[in-house]
Each structure stands twice: as structure tokens, then as C-alpha cells.
Coordinates of C-alpha atoms in Angstrom, one line a residue:
Chain A
M15 CA 14.5 42.0 10.5
E16 CA 10.9 41.0 11.1
Q17 CA 9.1 41.7 14.3
I18 CA 8.7 38.0 15.2
E19 CA 12.4 37.3 14.7
F20 CA 13.3 40.3 16.7
L21 CA 11.0 39.4 19.6
K22 CA 12.4 35.9 19.6
L23 CA 15.9 37.3 19.8
I24 CA 15.0 39.5 22.8
E25 CA 12.8 37.0 24.6
P26 CA 15.6 35.1 26.5
F27 CA 16.7 38.2 28.4
R28 CA 13.6 40.4 28.4
N29 CA 13.1 39.7 32.1
K30 CA 16.7 40.6 32.9
I31 CA 16.3 44.0 31.2
F32 CA 13.2 44.7 33.2
R33 CA 14.8 43.6 36.5
L34 CA 17.9 45.7 36.0
A35 CA 15.6 48.7 35.2
R36 CA 13.5 48.0 38.3
R37 CA 16.6 47.7 40.5
L38 CA 17.7 51.2 39.4
L39 CA 14.4 53.0 38.9
V40 CA 12.6 51.2 41.7
S41 CA 9.1 51.8 40.4
V42 CA 7.6 48.9 38.3
Q43 CA 5.9 51.4 36.0
E44 CA 9.1 53.2 35.2
A45 CA 10.9 49.9 34.8
E46 CA 8.3 48.8 32.2
D47 CA 8.7 52.1 30.4
A48 CA 12.4 51.7 30.4
T49 CA 12.1 48.2 29.0
Q50 CA 9.8 49.4 26.3
E51 CA 12.3 52.1 25.5
V52 CA 15.2 49.6 25.2
Y53 CA 13.1 47.5 22.9
I54 CA 12.5 50.4 20.6
K55 CA 16.2 51.4 20.7
L56 CA 17.2 47.9 19.8
W57 CA 14.5 47.6 17.1
N58 CA 15.8 50.9 15.5
K59 CA 19.2 49.3 15.1
N60 CA 17.4 46.8 12.8
D61 CA 19.7 44.7 10.8
G62 CA 22.7 46.3 12.5
L63 CA 21.8 44.0 15.4
R64 CA 23.3 41.1 13.5
E65 CA 26.7 42.7 13.7
Y66 CA 26.7 42.4 17.5
Q67 CA 28.4 39.4 19.1
S68 CA 26.0 39.5 22.0
V69 CA 22.7 41.4 21.6
E70 CA 22.1 40.5 25.3
A71 CA 25.2 42.4 26.4
L72 CA 24.2 45.3 24.2
A73 CA 20.7 45.3 25.6
M74 CA 21.9 45.3 29.2
T75 CA 24.3 48.1 28.5
M76 CA 21.5 50.1 26.9
T77 CA 19.3 49.5 29.9
K78 CA 21.9 50.6 32.3
N79 CA 22.6 53.8 30.4
Y80 CA 19.0 54.6 29.9
C81 CA 18.2 54.1 33.6
L82 CA 21.2 56.1 34.8
D83 CA 20.1 58.9 32.4
Q84 CA 16.6 58.8 33.8
L85 CA 17.9 59.0 37.4
R86 CA 20.1 61.9 36.4
S87 CA 17.4 63.9 34.8
K88 CA 15.1 63.1 37.7
R89 CA 17.6 64.5 40.1
A90 CA 18.1 67.6 37.9
G91 CA 14.4 68.1 38.1
N92 CA 14.4 67.7 41.9
L93 CA 12.0 64.9 41.8
S94 CA 12.4 62.4 44.5
I95 CA 12.5 58.7 43.7
V96 CA 9.4 56.8 44.9
H97 CA 10.6 53.9 46.9
N98 CA 8.3 51.0 46.7
N99 CA 8.1 48.7 49.6
Y100 CA 9.4 45.3 48.9
K101 CA 6.6 43.3 47.3
D102 CA 6.9 39.7 46.4
R103 CA 4.5 38.4 43.8
E104 CA 6.0 35.0 43.2
A105 CA 6.8 33.8 46.7
P106 CA 6.0 30.1 47.3
L107 CA 3.3 29.5 49.9
Q108 CA 5.6 27.8 52.4
T109 CA 7.8 30.9 52.5
Q110 CA 7.9 32.2 56.0
V111 CA 6.9 35.7 56.8
E112 CA 10.2 36.1 58.6
D113 CA 12.1 35.2 55.4
R114 CA 10.3 37.9 53.4
D115 CA 10.9 40.4 56.1
N116 CA 14.6 39.6 56.0
W117 CA 14.6 39.9 52.2
S118 CA 13.1 43.4 52.4
W119 CA 16.2 44.4 54.4
V120 CA 18.5 42.9 51.7
E121 CA 16.6 45.0 49.2
K122 CA 17.0 48.1 51.3
A123 CA 20.7 47.3 51.7
I124 CA 21.2 47.1 48.0
A125 CA 19.2 50.3 47.4
S126 CA 21.6 52.1 49.8
L127 CA 24.6 51.2 47.6
P128 CA 26.1 53.4 44.9
E129 CA 24.4 52.8 41.5
Q130 CA 27.5 51.2 40.0
Q131 CA 27.5 48.6 42.8
Q132 CA 23.8 48.0 42.6
I133 CA 24.2 47.2 38.9
I134 CA 27.1 44.8 39.6
V135 CA 25.1 43.0 42.3
Q136 CA 22.1 42.8 40.0
M137 CA 24.2 41.3 37.2
R138 CA 26.2 38.9 39.3
D139 CA 24.2 37.8 42.3
I140 CA 20.8 37.9 40.7
E141 CA 21.4 37.3 37.0
Q142 CA 24.5 35.2 37.5
Y143 CA 26.5 36.6 34.6
D144 CA 30.1 35.7 34.6
Y145 CA 32.8 38.4 35.0
T146 CA 33.7 38.5 31.3
E147 CA 30.1 39.2 30.4
I148 CA 29.8 41.9 33.1
A149 CA 33.0 43.5 31.9
E150 CA 31.7 43.7 28.4
M151 CA 28.4 45.2 29.6
L152 CA 29.9 47.8 31.8
Q153 CA 33.0 48.5 29.9
M154 CA 35.1 47.8 33.0
N155 CA 37.9 45.4 33.7
E156 CA 37.2 42.3 35.7
T157 CA 39.4 43.3 38.6
A158 CA 37.6 46.6 39.1
I159 CA 34.3 44.6 39.0
R160 CA 35.5 42.2 41.7
V161 CA 36.6 45.0 43.9
A162 CA 33.3 46.8 43.6
L163 CA 31.3 43.6 44.1
S164 CA 33.3 42.6 47.2
R165 CA 32.7 46.0 48.7
A166 CA 29.0 45.8 47.8
R167 CA 28.5 42.3 49.4
K168 CA 30.3 43.4 52.6
Q169 CA 28.1 46.4 52.8
I170 CA 24.9 44.4 52.3
R171 CA 26.0 42.0 55.1
E172 CA 26.9 44.9 57.4
F173 CA 23.5 46.5 56.7
I174 CA 21.7 43.3 57.6
T175 CA 23.8 42.6 60.7
K176 CA 23.1 46.1 62.0
T177 CA 19.4 45.8 61.6
H178 CA 19.5 42.5 63.4
A179 CA 21.6 43.8 66.2
Y180 CA 19.4 46.8 66.8
G181 CA 16.3 44.9 66.3
I182 CA 14.9 47.5 63.8
A183 CA 13.6 44.7 61.6
Chain B
M28 CA 28.8 20.5 52.9
E29 CA 30.4 20.9 56.2
S30 CA 30.1 24.1 58.2
H31 CA 33.8 24.9 57.8
E32 CA 33.6 24.4 54.1
I33 CA 30.7 26.8 54.0
K34 CA 32.6 29.3 56.0
S35 CA 35.7 29.3 53.7
L36 CA 33.5 29.4 50.7
L37 CA 31.6 32.4 52.1
E38 CA 34.9 34.2 52.7
K39 CA 35.8 33.6 49.1
Y40 CA 32.4 34.9 48.2
M41 CA 32.8 38.1 50.2
D42 CA 36.0 38.7 48.4
A43 CA 34.3 38.2 45.0
M44 CA 36.5 35.3 44.2
T45 CA 33.9 32.6 43.9
S46 CA 32.7 31.2 40.5
V47 CA 29.1 31.3 39.5
E48 CA 29.0 27.5 40.2
E49 CA 30.3 27.9 43.7
E50 CA 27.8 30.7 44.3
K51 CA 25.0 28.3 43.1
S52 CA 26.1 25.7 45.5
L53 CA 26.0 28.2 48.3
A54 CA 22.5 29.2 47.3
D55 CA 21.5 25.5 47.3
Y56 CA 23.0 25.0 50.8
F57 CA 21.1 28.0 52.2
R58 CA 17.9 26.9 50.6
N59 CA 18.0 23.4 51.8
N60 CA 19.5 23.5 55.2
A61 CA 18.8 24.7 58.7
V62 CA 21.3 27.5 59.0
S63 CA 23.3 28.3 62.2
P64 CA 22.8 31.9 63.5
E65 CA 26.2 33.0 62.4
F66 CA 25.2 32.5 58.7
E67 CA 21.8 34.1 59.1
E68 CA 22.5 37.2 57.0
Y69 CA 23.8 35.0 54.2
K70 CA 20.7 33.0 54.2
S71 CA 18.7 36.3 53.7
M72 CA 21.0 37.4 51.0
F73 CA 20.9 34.2 48.9
G74 CA 17.2 33.8 49.6
Y75 CA 16.5 37.3 48.3
F76 CA 18.7 36.9 45.2
E77 CA 16.9 33.7 44.3
D78 CA 13.5 35.3 44.8
Q79 CA 14.5 38.2 42.6
R80 CA 15.2 35.9 39.7
S81 CA 11.5 35.1 39.5
V82 CA 10.5 38.8 39.1
V83 CA 8.9 39.3 35.7
P84 CA 7.1 42.2 34.0
E85 CA 3.4 41.8 33.8
K86 CA 3.3 43.8 30.6
N87 CA 4.1 42.5 27.2
F88 CA 6.4 44.5 25.1
R89 CA 5.8 45.0 21.4
I90 CA 7.6 46.8 18.7
S91 CA 5.6 47.5 15.5
D92 CA 2.3 47.5 17.4
T93 CA 3.4 50.4 19.5
K94 CA 4.8 52.2 16.5
K95 CA 1.7 51.6 14.4
R96 CA -0.5 52.6 17.3
R97 CA 1.4 55.9 17.5
R98 CA 1.1 56.5 13.8
T99 CA -2.4 55.5 13.1
W100 CA -4.1 58.1 15.2
I101 CA -2.3 61.0 13.4
P102 CA -4.2 60.7 10.0
A103 CA -7.3 59.9 12.0
A104 CA -6.9 63.1 14.0
A105 CA -6.1 65.1 10.8
A106 CA -9.2 63.8 9.1
A107 CA -11.3 64.6 12.2
V108 CA -9.9 68.2 12.3
L109 CA -10.5 68.6 8.6
L110 CA -14.1 67.4 8.9
L111 CA -14.7 69.6 11.8
G112 CA -13.3 72.6 10.0
V113 CA -15.4 72.0 6.9
G114 CA -18.4 71.4 9.1
I115 CA -18.0 74.7 11.0
Y116 CA -17.3 76.6 7.9
G117 CA -20.4 75.3 6.1
W118 CA -22.5 75.9 9.2
Q119 CA -21.4 79.5 9.5
N120 CA -22.0 80.3 5.8
Q121 CA -25.4 78.7 5.8
T122 CA -28.2 81.3 5.1
P123 CA -31.9 80.5 5.0
P124 CA -33.2 80.7 1.4
Q125 CA -35.2 84.0 0.9
T126 CA -38.3 83.2 -1.3
S127 CA -39.0 86.9 -2.3
E128 CA -35.6 87.2 -3.9
L129 CA -36.1 84.2 -6.1
G130 CA -39.1 85.9 -7.7
T131 CA -41.5 82.9 -7.4
F132 CA -45.2 83.2 -6.9
D133 CA -47.6 80.9 -5.2
D134 CA -50.7 82.2 -7.0
P135 CA -50.8 81.3 -10.7
E136 CA -53.0 84.4 -11.4
V137 CA -50.4 86.7 -9.9
A138 CA -47.7 84.8 -11.7
L139 CA -49.3 85.3 -15.1
R140 CA -49.8 89.0 -14.4
E141 CA -46.3 89.5 -13.4
T142 CA -45.0 87.5 -16.3
R143 CA -47.0 89.7 -18.7
K144 CA -45.7 92.8 -17.1
A145 CA -42.2 91.5 -17.5
L146 CA -42.7 90.5 -21.1
D147 CA -44.4 93.9 -21.9
L148 CA -41.5 95.6 -20.5
L149 CA -39.2 93.5 -22.5
S150 CA -41.1 94.1 -25.8
S151 CA -41.4 97.8 -25.2
K152 CA -37.7 97.9 -24.9
V153 CA -37.3 95.8 -28.0
N154 CA -39.8 98.2 -29.9
T155 CA -37.6 101.1 -28.9
G156 CA -34.8 99.4 -30.6
M157 CA -36.9 98.7 -33.6
E158 CA -37.9 102.4 -33.9
S159 CA -34.3 103.4 -34.3
V160 CA -33.9 100.7 -36.9
N161 CA -37.1 102.1 -38.7
Y162 CA -35.4 105.4 -38.8
L163 CA -32.5 103.8 -40.5
N164 CA -34.9 102.4 -43.1
E165 CA -36.2 105.9 -43.7
Y166 CA -32.7 107.0 -44.3
E167 CA -32.1 104.2 -46.7
Q168 CA -35.3 105.0 -48.6
S169 CA -34.3 108.7 -49.0
K170 CA -30.9 107.7 -50.2
N171 CA -32.4 105.4 -52.8
V172 CA -34.6 108.3 -54.0
I173 CA -31.7 110.6 -54.4
F174 CA -29.3 108.2 -56.0
K175 CA -31.8 106.6 -58.3
N176 CA -31.6 109.2 -60.8

């Protein structure tokens, strides 16, 4: 497979790879490294890629596995995860400061979830994959995904409600 | 959408029973409408989700470029190390040429004298050799005298 053909194949979901990596690794730098790593892993499969029904699903699975490995080895090395404050580069001008402030609480709420739930929220609420796709990517059945997602959404809502109630925000 | 419709759709959403389409219509609703306080946290959630979809890496990812870049410096480094090694070796073994040892003379007079001396020495040695050959001649002559008769 030629490089141009390969890059064309990856292009439609490259941002999704990066965003999933950023969700889990938090730092932009590390997310970029992870994306690069996934590119190389995919490239090394070379013509074997054609055998996959969905390269996108494969790429997302690889990204998830790579990031979880990174987190595990980080924890093993007793390194703390640098938590970036919520930064929004693309916000439209009319976006109110209050909105962005509220969004930062949603981000913190998601960060407080177990990794599995973070991944599911990322795949469903942000990337809008349907349940069959998520099931393929995570090697889980759809019911288990729905259960985890429902739990995650409720916890996010609760987290926000609390911050509003106590006026921490 | 009416408020009660939103409410029931949100309940479905929290149970993870909504379709992607229904979730999109909820996002539309929260983007475009003034939202009553009871839905405030949903507005934040859907707003955040939508915002996150526009997050893109600033970096471009390449494949063979990065591989090539990793590989090309290896021969370059090897060549540099080799050159450096040869350079250091050559530099350390460099000795200034010693003129006296080469037996050259600046003054032609001296050169002539020394050359004569050297040639005399050579010829005297050659003559010594010749003397012993002369002795052999003597022997030959004597032999001829004896065996002539």
C-alpha cells in the first residue's frame, strides 16, 4: 500500500483517533504521540489492512488499547497525569463565557469516570458511533455498553448539578 | 419540540435508549433554544459534546517521512563517526618530517663532498671484493701452470 493511499484511508477518522487519545491521556502532546503511534501500527499491517471490514474500528480499538497501556505504565512508574485545564481553541465568538465555564465542568465530570465509561461517552456522545460500531471496537455486547453509558451520563449530570448547587463553579 | 417531549426524550437519553438521530435532535434543541433552568445541565452536556467534535490535532501525521527521517540519520552518523575516527588517528600519528634523517644537504659543496665520501666508501668495499676475486685468478693461473704439462 502506498503512503498516499494509506493516508487517504485514515484521513476520515484521524481526528477521532486524536480525540479519543486526548480524552484518555489528557495532554495534547501525548495524544499526538499516541496518534502517531497508531498510524505506524496501522501502516505496519500494510496490505493486511485490506482484510479488515472496518479500518476505522480497528484504529479506534488500537488507540484505546495503546492509551490504556500508556496509562498503566504511567501508574506503574508513579507518574501523575498532568491535567490540562479545559482549553477551547475553536469556540465561536458569540459563545458566552458562562457556557465555556459550564463545559469545563462537563470535562471534569467525564475525567472523573472510570476509563471504560470515558471511552464509551467519547465514542457515543462525541463521535456519535452507533452501538454496533462501539460493540465492535470495544469487544463488548451492546447491552453492557448501554448500561455503562447510562451510568456515565447520570454521573456526569450529578457532577454538574452538585457544582451548581454548591456554587463551586 | 414541546417541553414535555424534551423531558421524555431526556429520560430515554439517560437510560441510553435513544438513537443517534434522537440525540442529534436533542443537541439541536439545546443549541437553538432558551432552556428552562431544569434542563441547564443538559445544555452544558450537549454544548460540550458538540464543542469537542471540533477539536483537531494541530500536527500532521506522516508515515514514511517519519520512518525515513529515523533511518537517514543513522548512516550519516556512522559516516561522521568514521571520519572523526580516521581524523583523530591521522592527527595522532602525524610526525613532523626530520630533515637530518633524510640525508639532504642545502649546500651543493657539502653535498658533493658527502657524495664522494659515500662513493669512495662504496668503491673501497667493491675493491675488497675484487681483491678476493684476484686471488682466485692467481689460483687459476697456478693451476694452469701445473696441469699444462
